[in-house]
């Protein structure tokens, strides 16, 4: 019997597990892949620093982050500008560029230090439900009862699929492609946008530059950005479906859905890992509020659904604004009403 069973040990799942275990909850963390496993997404939003401090991993992440930009250079329709991330009484905000293998290992180690039970499963994970309430998970011929199940399975969207539901799309189909090159990018972070799409390039270690590209309406691998044509490729390359989409219900009386499993917007939003970590903490916080009698199940679920919905709306409005300035014919389909999303 566990307080929480968390499916997926990426940033969302580990943040849930760490926050809950640090406050005395009994957590089962279930992952399907052996670590280290590859994931793109090395440029972390400056706002993540305070969350890493709260999770007790900031020093380890800073040790592994060799690039810390405080600006992003934007080239749009030939015009070049430098955007600062912001500042406060403590100084300039800085992003963190860190390999995902390093970040995910730091988070998983912290979770295990706090007593989280990790299982790498070999068979499919099935939710155990009783009259619509999820009471645990089953895999590898074993059953684990728990008060809450947290889906942190990323794009796999384990729980939404297991419940026979589908994510609701909120944009035309969009595919991003990414790759890595040996070399140096003077700007640290460079975002080039035009009516055809955008390229995002970032120095992610002292010797490696990452590129991520989105071409509107193109779903087959394009060439890397011209800016990087003189650099030699290294490491992995690939593509991902980043059509904006959200799970029809991101929380119920016995479950929360976090990170990419809850919703996806394209990487131009620049906050995928931040959102994964923050939603993991929020899910753990709301589950604990129920377990300690500070909120009812219905209140905790409703609060989480509203919070996630607002974030999704803010991200998609900001991206839609960017794309409207690039293309006259940009049109994001409307997203359905609150009732459809269970808000
Ligand atoms: C090309 C690209 C570039 C990006 N760049 C950035 C960037 O620069 N900065 C940024 O902040 N974000 C970026 N993102 C987004 C970012 O990668 C994601 O938002 C982030 O990884 C989401 O974290 P997560 O924990 O929700 O999911 P994930 O990191 O995908 O972790 C999910 C985990 O669940 C496990 N899992 C899946 N199914 C199961 C199952 N059935 N049982 C058990 N375990 C399971 C997986 O193995 C994985 O370990 C990018 C995305 C793409 C596609």
mmCIF file of N, CA and C in Angstrom, residues 110-213:
data_model
loop_
_atom_site.group_PDB
_atom_site.id
_atom_site.type_symbol
_atom_site.label_atom_id
_atom_site.label_comp_id
_atom_site.label_asym_id
_atom_site.label_seq_id
_atom_site.Cartn_x
_atom_site.Cartn_y
_atom_site.Cartn_z
ATOM 1 N N UNK A 110 18.021 11.564 -6.203
ATOM 2 C CA UNK A 110 17.438 12.284 -5.063
ATOM 3 C C UNK A 110 16.165 11.565 -4.564
ATOM 4 N N UNK A 111 15.338 11.135 -5.515
ATOM 5 C CA UNK A 111 14.102 10.440 -5.130
ATOM 6 C C UNK A 111 14.443 9.177 -4.336
ATOM 7 N N UNK A 112 15.421 8.423 -4.823
ATOM 8 C CA UNK A 112 15.778 7.176 -4.136
ATOM 9 C C UNK A 112 16.403 7.440 -2.769
ATOM 10 N N UNK A 113 17.195 8.549 -2.681
ATOM 11 C CA UNK A 113 17.782 8.897 -1.365
ATOM 12 C C UNK A 113 16.688 9.170 -0.333
ATOM 13 N N UNK A 114 15.547 9.674 -0.813
ATOM 14 C CA UNK A 114 14.454 10.013 0.104
ATOM 15 C C UNK A 114 13.550 8.808 0.401
ATOM 16 N N UNK A 115 13.941 7.636 -0.117
ATOM 17 C CA UNK A 115 13.198 6.419 0.222
ATOM 18 C C UNK A 115 12.116 6.034 -0.765
ATOM 19 N N UNK A 116 12.088 6.682 -1.938
ATOM 20 C CA UNK A 116 11.101 6.312 -2.955
ATOM 21 C C UNK A 116 11.452 4.909 -3.484
ATOM 22 N N UNK A 117 10.440 4.062 -3.625
ATOM 23 C CA UNK A 117 10.649 2.710 -4.152
ATOM 24 C C UNK A 117 10.573 2.756 -5.667
ATOM 25 N N UNK A 118 11.656 2.373 -6.364
ATOM 26 C CA UNK A 118 11.671 2.416 -7.828
ATOM 27 C C UNK A 118 11.481 1.013 -8.390
ATOM 28 N N UNK A 119 10.576 0.885 -9.365
ATOM 29 C CA UNK A 119 10.407 -0.380 -10.089
ATOM 30 C C UNK A 119 10.570 -0.127 -11.568
ATOM 31 N N UNK A 120 11.479 -0.832 -12.224
ATOM 32 C CA UNK A 120 11.555 -0.811 -13.693
ATOM 33 C C UNK A 120 10.706 -2.001 -14.141
ATOM 34 N N UNK A 121 9.587 -1.710 -14.799
ATOM 35 C CA UNK A 121 8.674 -2.822 -15.100
ATOM 36 C C UNK A 121 8.975 -3.428 -16.458
ATOM 37 N N UNK A 122 8.565 -4.681 -16.615
ATOM 38 C CA UNK A 122 8.804 -5.411 -17.869
ATOM 39 C C UNK A 122 7.500 -5.588 -18.656
ATOM 40 N N UNK A 123 6.370 -5.594 -17.963
ATOM 41 C CA UNK A 123 5.096 -5.800 -18.677
ATOM 42 C C UNK A 123 4.291 -4.499 -18.615
ATOM 43 N N UNK A 124 3.151 -4.475 -19.318
ATOM 44 C CA UNK A 124 2.322 -3.274 -19.342
ATOM 45 C C UNK A 124 1.822 -2.895 -17.951
ATOM 46 N N UNK A 125 1.736 -1.601 -17.676
ATOM 47 C CA UNK A 125 1.158 -1.164 -16.396
ATOM 48 C C UNK A 125 -0.343 -0.933 -16.617
ATOM 49 N N UNK A 126 -1.164 -1.529 -15.741
ATOM 50 C CA UNK A 126 -2.606 -1.375 -15.879
ATOM 51 C C UNK A 126 -3.160 -0.672 -14.641
ATOM 52 N N UNK A 127 -4.024 0.331 -14.817
ATOM 53 C CA UNK A 127 -4.645 0.938 -13.630
ATOM 54 C C UNK A 127 -5.683 -0.020 -13.037
ATOM 55 N N UNK A 128 -5.739 -0.099 -11.708
ATOM 56 C CA UNK A 128 -6.764 -0.919 -11.051
ATOM 57 C C UNK A 128 -7.916 0.011 -10.709
ATOM 58 N N UNK A 129 -9.045 -0.167 -11.359
ATOM 59 C CA UNK A 129 -10.131 0.769 -11.048
ATOM 60 C C UNK A 129 -11.339 0.041 -10.496
ATOM 61 N N UNK A 130 -12.063 0.755 -9.644
ATOM 62 C CA UNK A 130 -13.236 0.213 -8.982
ATOM 63 C C UNK A 130 -14.295 1.312 -8.974
ATOM 64 N N UNK A 131 -15.382 1.097 -9.687
ATOM 65 C CA UNK A 131 -16.447 2.114 -9.803
ATOM 66 C C UNK A 131 -15.896 3.482 -10.211
ATOM 67 N N UNK A 132 -14.990 3.508 -11.169
ATOM 68 C CA UNK A 132 -14.463 4.776 -11.676
ATOM 69 C C UNK A 132 -13.340 5.349 -10.834
ATOM 70 N N UNK A 133 -13.047 4.746 -9.670
ATOM 71 C CA UNK A 133 -11.964 5.252 -8.815
ATOM 72 C C UNK A 133 -10.718 4.379 -9.059
ATOM 73 N N UNK A 134 -9.571 5.031 -9.265
ATOM 74 C CA UNK A 134 -8.350 4.253 -9.496
ATOM 75 C C UNK A 134 -7.718 3.943 -8.145
ATOM 76 N N UNK A 135 -7.569 2.645 -7.867
ATOM 77 C CA UNK A 135 -7.122 2.243 -6.533
ATOM 78 C C UNK A 135 -5.712 1.694 -6.505
ATOM 79 N N UNK A 136 -5.054 1.683 -7.674
ATOM 80 C CA UNK A 136 -3.686 1.180 -7.708
ATOM 81 C C UNK A 136 -3.268 0.860 -9.116
ATOM 82 N N UNK A 137 -2.144 0.154 -9.227
ATOM 83 C CA UNK A 137 -1.629 -0.231 -10.547
ATOM 84 C C UNK A 137 -1.175 -1.686 -10.481
ATOM 85 N N UNK A 138 -1.189 -2.352 -11.644
ATOM 86 C CA UNK A 138 -0.718 -3.743 -11.714
ATOM 87 C C UNK A 138 0.303 -3.853 -12.834
ATOM 88 N N UNK A 139 1.390 -4.567 -12.567
ATOM 89 C CA UNK A 139 2.375 -4.876 -13.613
ATOM 90 C C UNK A 139 3.241 -6.028 -13.141
ATOM 91 N N UNK A 140 3.858 -6.719 -14.103
ATOM 92 C CA UNK A 140 4.751 -7.846 -13.813
ATOM 93 C C UNK A 140 4.091 -8.847 -12.858
ATOM 94 N N UNK A 141 2.781 -9.034 -13.010
ATOM 95 C CA UNK A 141 2.059 -10.014 -12.205
ATOM 96 C C UNK A 141 1.841 -9.604 -10.763
ATOM 97 N N UNK A 142 2.067 -8.329 -10.432
ATOM 98 C CA UNK A 142 1.870 -7.869 -9.042
ATOM 99 C C UNK A 142 0.891 -6.712 -9.003
ATOM 100 N N UNK A 143 0.226 -6.549 -7.879
ATOM 101 C CA UNK A 143 -0.710 -5.425 -7.714
ATOM 102 C C UNK A 143 -0.207 -4.522 -6.597
ATOM 103 N N UNK A 144 -0.305 -3.223 -6.818
ATOM 104 C CA UNK A 144 0.135 -2.235 -5.817
ATOM 105 C C UNK A 144 -1.034 -1.305 -5.547
ATOM 106 N N UNK A 145 -1.537 -1.317 -4.327
ATOM 107 C CA UNK A 145 -2.649 -0.413 -3.954
ATOM 108 C C UNK A 145 -2.066 0.948 -3.590
ATOM 109 N N UNK A 146 -2.815 2.011 -3.878
ATOM 110 C CA UNK A 146 -2.345 3.343 -3.491
ATOM 111 C C UNK A 146 -3.531 4.292 -3.364
ATOM 112 N N UNK A 147 -3.298 5.399 -2.644
ATOM 113 C CA UNK A 147 -4.361 6.401 -2.489
ATOM 114 C C UNK A 147 -4.503 7.222 -3.767
ATOM 115 N N UNK A 148 -3.357 7.546 -4.420
ATOM 116 C CA UNK A 148 -3.385 8.343 -5.659
ATOM 117 C C UNK A 148 -2.439 7.734 -6.691
ATOM 118 N N UNK A 149 -2.882 7.779 -7.948
ATOM 119 C CA UNK A 149 -1.993 7.438 -9.058
ATOM 120 C C UNK A 149 -1.638 8.742 -9.764
ATOM 121 N N UNK A 150 -0.342 8.941 -10.048
ATOM 122 C CA UNK A 150 0.093 10.139 -10.782
ATOM 123 C C UNK A 150 0.678 9.682 -12.107
ATOM 124 N N UNK A 151 0.071 10.124 -13.204
ATOM 125 C CA UNK A 151 0.593 9.784 -14.524
ATOM 126 C C UNK A 151 1.636 10.824 -14.927
ATOM 127 N N UNK A 152 2.894 10.389 -15.057
ATOM 128 C CA UNK A 152 3.992 11.273 -15.476
ATOM 129 C C UNK A 152 4.722 10.610 -16.643
ATOM 130 N N UNK A 153 3.957 9.987 -17.535
ATOM 131 C CA UNK A 153 4.552 9.149 -18.588
ATOM 132 C C UNK A 153 4.900 9.940 -19.838
ATOM 133 N N UNK A 154 4.850 11.270 -19.798
ATOM 134 C CA UNK A 154 5.234 12.084 -20.954
ATOM 135 C C UNK A 154 4.280 11.883 -22.120
ATOM 136 N N UNK A 155 4.845 11.959 -23.339
ATOM 137 C CA UNK A 155 4.021 11.869 -24.556
ATOM 138 C C UNK A 155 3.241 10.554 -24.637
ATOM 139 N N UNK A 156 3.664 9.522 -23.913
ATOM 140 C CA UNK A 156 2.961 8.227 -23.959
ATOM 141 C C UNK A 156 1.540 8.344 -23.407
ATOM 142 N N UNK A 157 1.324 9.315 -22.543
ATOM 143 C CA UNK A 157 -0.013 9.583 -21.984
ATOM 144 C C UNK A 157 -0.673 8.283 -21.505
ATOM 145 N N UNK A 158 0.036 7.573 -20.625
ATOM 146 C CA UNK A 158 -0.371 6.240 -20.197
ATOM 147 C C UNK A 158 -1.818 6.174 -19.683
ATOM 148 N N UNK A 159 -2.173 7.055 -18.744
ATOM 149 C CA UNK A 159 -3.488 6.907 -18.112
ATOM 150 C C UNK A 159 -4.626 7.300 -19.058
ATOM 151 N N UNK A 160 -4.412 8.389 -19.815
ATOM 152 C CA UNK A 160 -5.450 8.826 -20.755
ATOM 153 C C UNK A 160 -5.756 7.689 -21.729
ATOM 154 N N UNK A 161 -4.702 7.043 -22.227
ATOM 155 C CA UNK A 161 -4.896 5.913 -23.156
ATOM 156 C C UNK A 161 -5.535 4.722 -22.455
ATOM 157 N N UNK A 162 -5.050 4.423 -21.234
ATOM 158 C CA UNK A 162 -5.580 3.251 -20.524
ATOM 159 C C UNK A 162 -7.074 3.419 -20.240
ATOM 160 N N UNK A 163 -7.507 4.671 -20.089
ATOM 161 C CA UNK A 163 -8.929 4.922 -19.834
ATOM 162 C C UNK A 163 -9.722 5.038 -21.144
ATOM 163 N N UNK A 164 -9.027 4.776 -22.269
ATOM 164 C CA UNK A 164 -9.708 4.791 -23.578
ATOM 165 C C UNK A 164 -10.023 6.193 -24.063
ATOM 166 N N UNK A 165 -9.278 7.182 -23.551
ATOM 167 C CA UNK A 165 -9.527 8.574 -23.979
ATOM 168 C C UNK A 165 -8.413 9.046 -24.894
ATOM 169 N N UNK A 166 -8.640 10.242 -25.483
ATOM 170 C CA UNK A 166 -7.628 10.822 -26.376
ATOM 171 C C UNK A 166 -7.372 12.259 -25.992
ATOM 172 N N UNK A 167 -6.151 12.724 -26.220
ATOM 173 C CA UNK A 167 -5.859 14.150 -26.019
ATOM 174 C C UNK A 167 -6.659 14.975 -27.017
ATOM 175 N N UNK A 168 -7.053 16.184 -26.595
ATOM 176 C CA UNK A 168 -7.814 17.061 -27.480
ATOM 177 C C UNK A 168 -6.851 18.022 -28.165
ATOM 178 N N UNK A 169 -6.792 18.012 -29.513
ATOM 179 C CA UNK A 169 -5.845 18.889 -30.213
ATOM 180 C C UNK A 169 -6.293 20.337 -30.190
ATOM 181 N N UNK A 170 -5.322 21.262 -30.159
ATOM 182 C CA UNK A 170 -5.656 22.691 -30.137
ATOM 183 C C UNK A 170 -4.834 23.470 -31.150
ATOM 184 N N UNK A 171 -4.203 22.766 -32.104
ATOM 185 C CA UNK A 171 -3.445 23.454 -33.167
ATOM 186 C C UNK A 171 -3.477 22.549 -34.385
ATOM 187 N N UNK A 172 -3.086 23.095 -35.550
ATOM 188 C CA UNK A 172 -2.865 22.196 -36.676
ATOM 189 C C UNK A 172 -1.758 21.218 -36.315
ATOM 190 N N UNK A 173 -1.627 20.130 -37.063
ATOM 191 C CA UNK A 173 -0.565 19.157 -36.768
ATOM 192 C C UNK A 173 0.800 19.838 -36.893
ATOM 193 N N UNK A 174 1.661 19.612 -35.900
ATOM 194 C CA UNK A 174 2.989 20.233 -35.904
ATOM 195 C C UNK A 174 4.035 19.187 -35.556
ATOM 196 N N UNK A 175 5.154 19.198 -36.302
ATOM 197 C CA UNK A 175 6.252 18.265 -36.017
ATOM 198 C C UNK A 175 7.532 19.070 -35.861
ATOM 199 N N UNK A 176 8.305 18.782 -34.818
ATOM 200 C CA UNK A 176 9.630 19.408 -34.716
ATOM 201 C C UNK A 176 10.696 18.357 -34.994
ATOM 202 N N UNK A 177 11.822 18.826 -35.528
ATOM 203 C CA UNK A 177 12.983 17.967 -35.748
ATOM 204 C C UNK A 177 14.147 18.555 -34.969
ATOM 205 N N UNK A 178 15.053 17.690 -34.542
ATOM 206 C CA UNK A 178 16.160 18.165 -33.731
ATOM 207 C C UNK A 178 17.425 17.366 -34.017
ATOM 208 N N UNK A 179 18.568 17.949 -33.688
ATOM 209 C CA UNK A 179 19.842 17.266 -33.851
ATOM 210 C C UNK A 179 20.921 18.006 -33.071
ATOM 211 N N UNK A 180 22.131 17.498 -33.133
ATOM 212 C CA UNK A 180 23.251 18.063 -32.366
ATOM 213 C C UNK A 180 24.474 18.179 -33.275
ATOM 214 N N UNK A 181 25.299 19.208 -33.055
ATOM 215 C CA UNK A 181 26.533 19.404 -33.824
ATOM 216 C C UNK A 181 27.671 19.737 -32.871
ATOM 217 N N UNK A 182 28.890 19.401 -33.286
ATOM 218 C CA UNK A 182 30.074 19.870 -32.571
ATOM 219 C C UNK A 182 30.299 21.320 -32.961
ATOM 220 N N UNK A 183 30.588 22.190 -32.015
ATOM 221 C CA UNK A 183 30.924 23.559 -32.416
ATOM 222 C C UNK A 183 30.552 24.577 -31.361
ATOM 223 N N UNK A 184 30.597 25.845 -31.796
ATOM 224 C CA UNK A 184 30.360 26.951 -30.868
ATOM 225 C C UNK A 184 29.328 27.911 -31.462
ATOM 226 N N UNK A 185 28.347 28.312 -30.643
ATOM 227 C CA UNK A 185 27.310 29.260 -31.070
ATOM 228 C C UNK A 185 27.524 30.534 -30.252
ATOM 229 N N UNK A 186 27.986 31.639 -30.877
ATOM 230 C CA UNK A 186 28.336 32.829 -30.082
ATOM 231 C C UNK A 186 27.172 33.335 -29.241
ATOM 232 N N UNK A 187 25.933 33.134 -29.687
ATOM 233 C CA UNK A 187 24.778 33.728 -28.988
ATOM 234 C C UNK A 187 24.326 32.939 -27.747
ATOM 235 N N UNK A 188 24.769 31.757 -27.545
ATOM 236 C CA UNK A 188 24.252 30.956 -26.417
ATOM 237 C C UNK A 188 22.890 30.376 -26.735
ATOM 238 N N UNK A 189 21.921 31.256 -27.033
ATOM 239 C CA UNK A 189 20.589 30.817 -27.510
ATOM 240 C C UNK A 189 20.192 31.699 -28.676
ATOM 241 N N UNK A 190 19.795 31.100 -29.780
ATOM 242 C CA UNK A 190 19.426 31.865 -30.986
ATOM 243 C C UNK A 190 18.105 31.324 -31.522
ATOM 244 N N UNK A 191 17.121 32.222 -31.673
ATOM 245 C CA UNK A 191 15.796 31.815 -32.178
ATOM 246 C C UNK A 191 15.565 32.559 -33.487
ATOM 247 N N UNK A 192 15.495 31.815 -34.610
ATOM 248 C CA UNK A 192 15.276 32.431 -35.925
ATOM 249 C C UNK A 192 13.876 32.063 -36.389
ATOM 250 N N UNK A 193 13.040 33.080 -36.638
ATOM 251 C CA UNK A 193 11.644 32.798 -37.018
ATOM 252 C C UNK A 193 11.307 33.489 -38.326
ATOM 253 N N UNK A 194 10.456 32.836 -39.130
ATOM 254 C CA UNK A 194 9.994 33.422 -40.393
ATOM 255 C C UNK A 194 8.626 32.823 -40.701
ATOM 256 N N UNK A 195 8.042 33.211 -41.827
ATOM 257 C CA UNK A 195 6.721 32.674 -42.197
ATOM 258 C C UNK A 195 6.787 31.164 -42.429
ATOM 259 N N UNK A 196 7.997 30.632 -42.693
ATOM 260 C CA UNK A 196 8.120 29.190 -42.945
ATOM 261 C C UNK A 196 8.156 28.383 -41.641
ATOM 262 N N UNK A 197 8.571 29.016 -40.544
ATOM 263 C CA UNK A 197 8.693 28.286 -39.272
ATOM 264 C C UNK A 197 9.786 28.891 -38.411
ATOM 265 N N UNK A 198 10.400 28.072 -37.562
ATOM 266 C CA UNK A 198 11.469 28.606 -36.715
ATOM 267 C C UNK A 198 12.576 27.578 -36.485
ATOM 268 N N UNK A 199 13.751 28.107 -36.137
ATOM 269 C CA UNK A 199 14.882 27.279 -35.692
ATOM 270 C C UNK A 199 15.290 27.810 -34.320
ATOM 271 N N UNK A 200 15.539 26.897 -33.419
ATOM 272 C CA UNK A 200 16.045 27.277 -32.098
ATOM 273 C C UNK A 200 17.387 26.580 -31.928
ATOM 274 N N UNK A 201 18.444 27.369 -31.712
ATOM 275 C CA UNK A 201 19.773 26.774 -31.540
ATOM 276 C C UNK A 201 20.321 27.161 -30.168
ATOM 277 N N UNK A 202 21.007 26.242 -29.548
ATOM 278 C CA UNK A 202 21.512 26.526 -28.198
ATOM 279 C C UNK A 202 22.806 25.769 -27.950
ATOM 280 N N UNK A 203 23.721 26.455 -27.303
ATOM 281 C CA UNK A 203 24.980 25.825 -26.867
ATOM 282 C C UNK A 203 24.643 25.032 -25.611
ATOM 283 N N UNK A 204 24.669 23.709 -25.688
ATOM 284 C CA UNK A 204 24.213 22.966 -24.496
ATOM 285 C C UNK A 204 25.365 22.427 -23.653
ATOM 286 N N UNK A 205 26.583 22.447 -24.236
ATOM 287 C CA UNK A 205 27.776 22.173 -23.426
ATOM 288 C C UNK A 205 28.897 22.954 -24.088
ATOM 289 N N UNK A 206 30.094 22.910 -23.539
ATOM 290 C CA UNK A 206 31.164 23.740 -24.103
ATOM 291 C C UNK A 206 31.454 23.367 -25.559
ATOM 292 N N UNK A 207 31.126 22.145 -25.982
ATOM 293 C CA UNK A 207 31.494 21.717 -27.354
ATOM 294 C C UNK A 207 30.300 21.328 -28.228
ATOM 295 N N UNK A 208 29.088 21.303 -27.687
ATOM 296 C CA UNK A 208 27.949 20.792 -28.462
ATOM 297 C C UNK A 208 26.836 21.835 -28.564
ATOM 298 N N UNK A 209 26.300 21.974 -29.800
ATOM 299 C CA UNK A 209 25.178 22.874 -30.056
ATOM 300 C C UNK A 209 23.974 22.020 -30.455
ATOM 301 N N UNK A 210 22.825 22.338 -29.888
ATOM 302 C CA UNK A 210 21.584 21.646 -30.256
ATOM 303 C C UNK A 210 20.778 22.520 -31.215
ATOM 304 N N UNK A 211 20.109 21.919 -32.194
ATOM 305 C CA UNK A 211 19.152 22.677 -33.009
ATOM 306 C C UNK A 211 17.798 21.972 -32.969
ATOM 307 N N UNK A 212 16.750 22.783 -32.957
ATOM 308 C CA UNK A 212 15.383 22.269 -33.007
ATOM 309 C C UNK A 212 14.649 23.131 -34.031
ATOM 310 N N UNK A 213 13.950 22.502 -34.973
ATOM 311 C CA UNK A 213 13.301 23.267 -36.050
ATOM 312 C C UNK A 213 11.856 22.855 -36.211
#
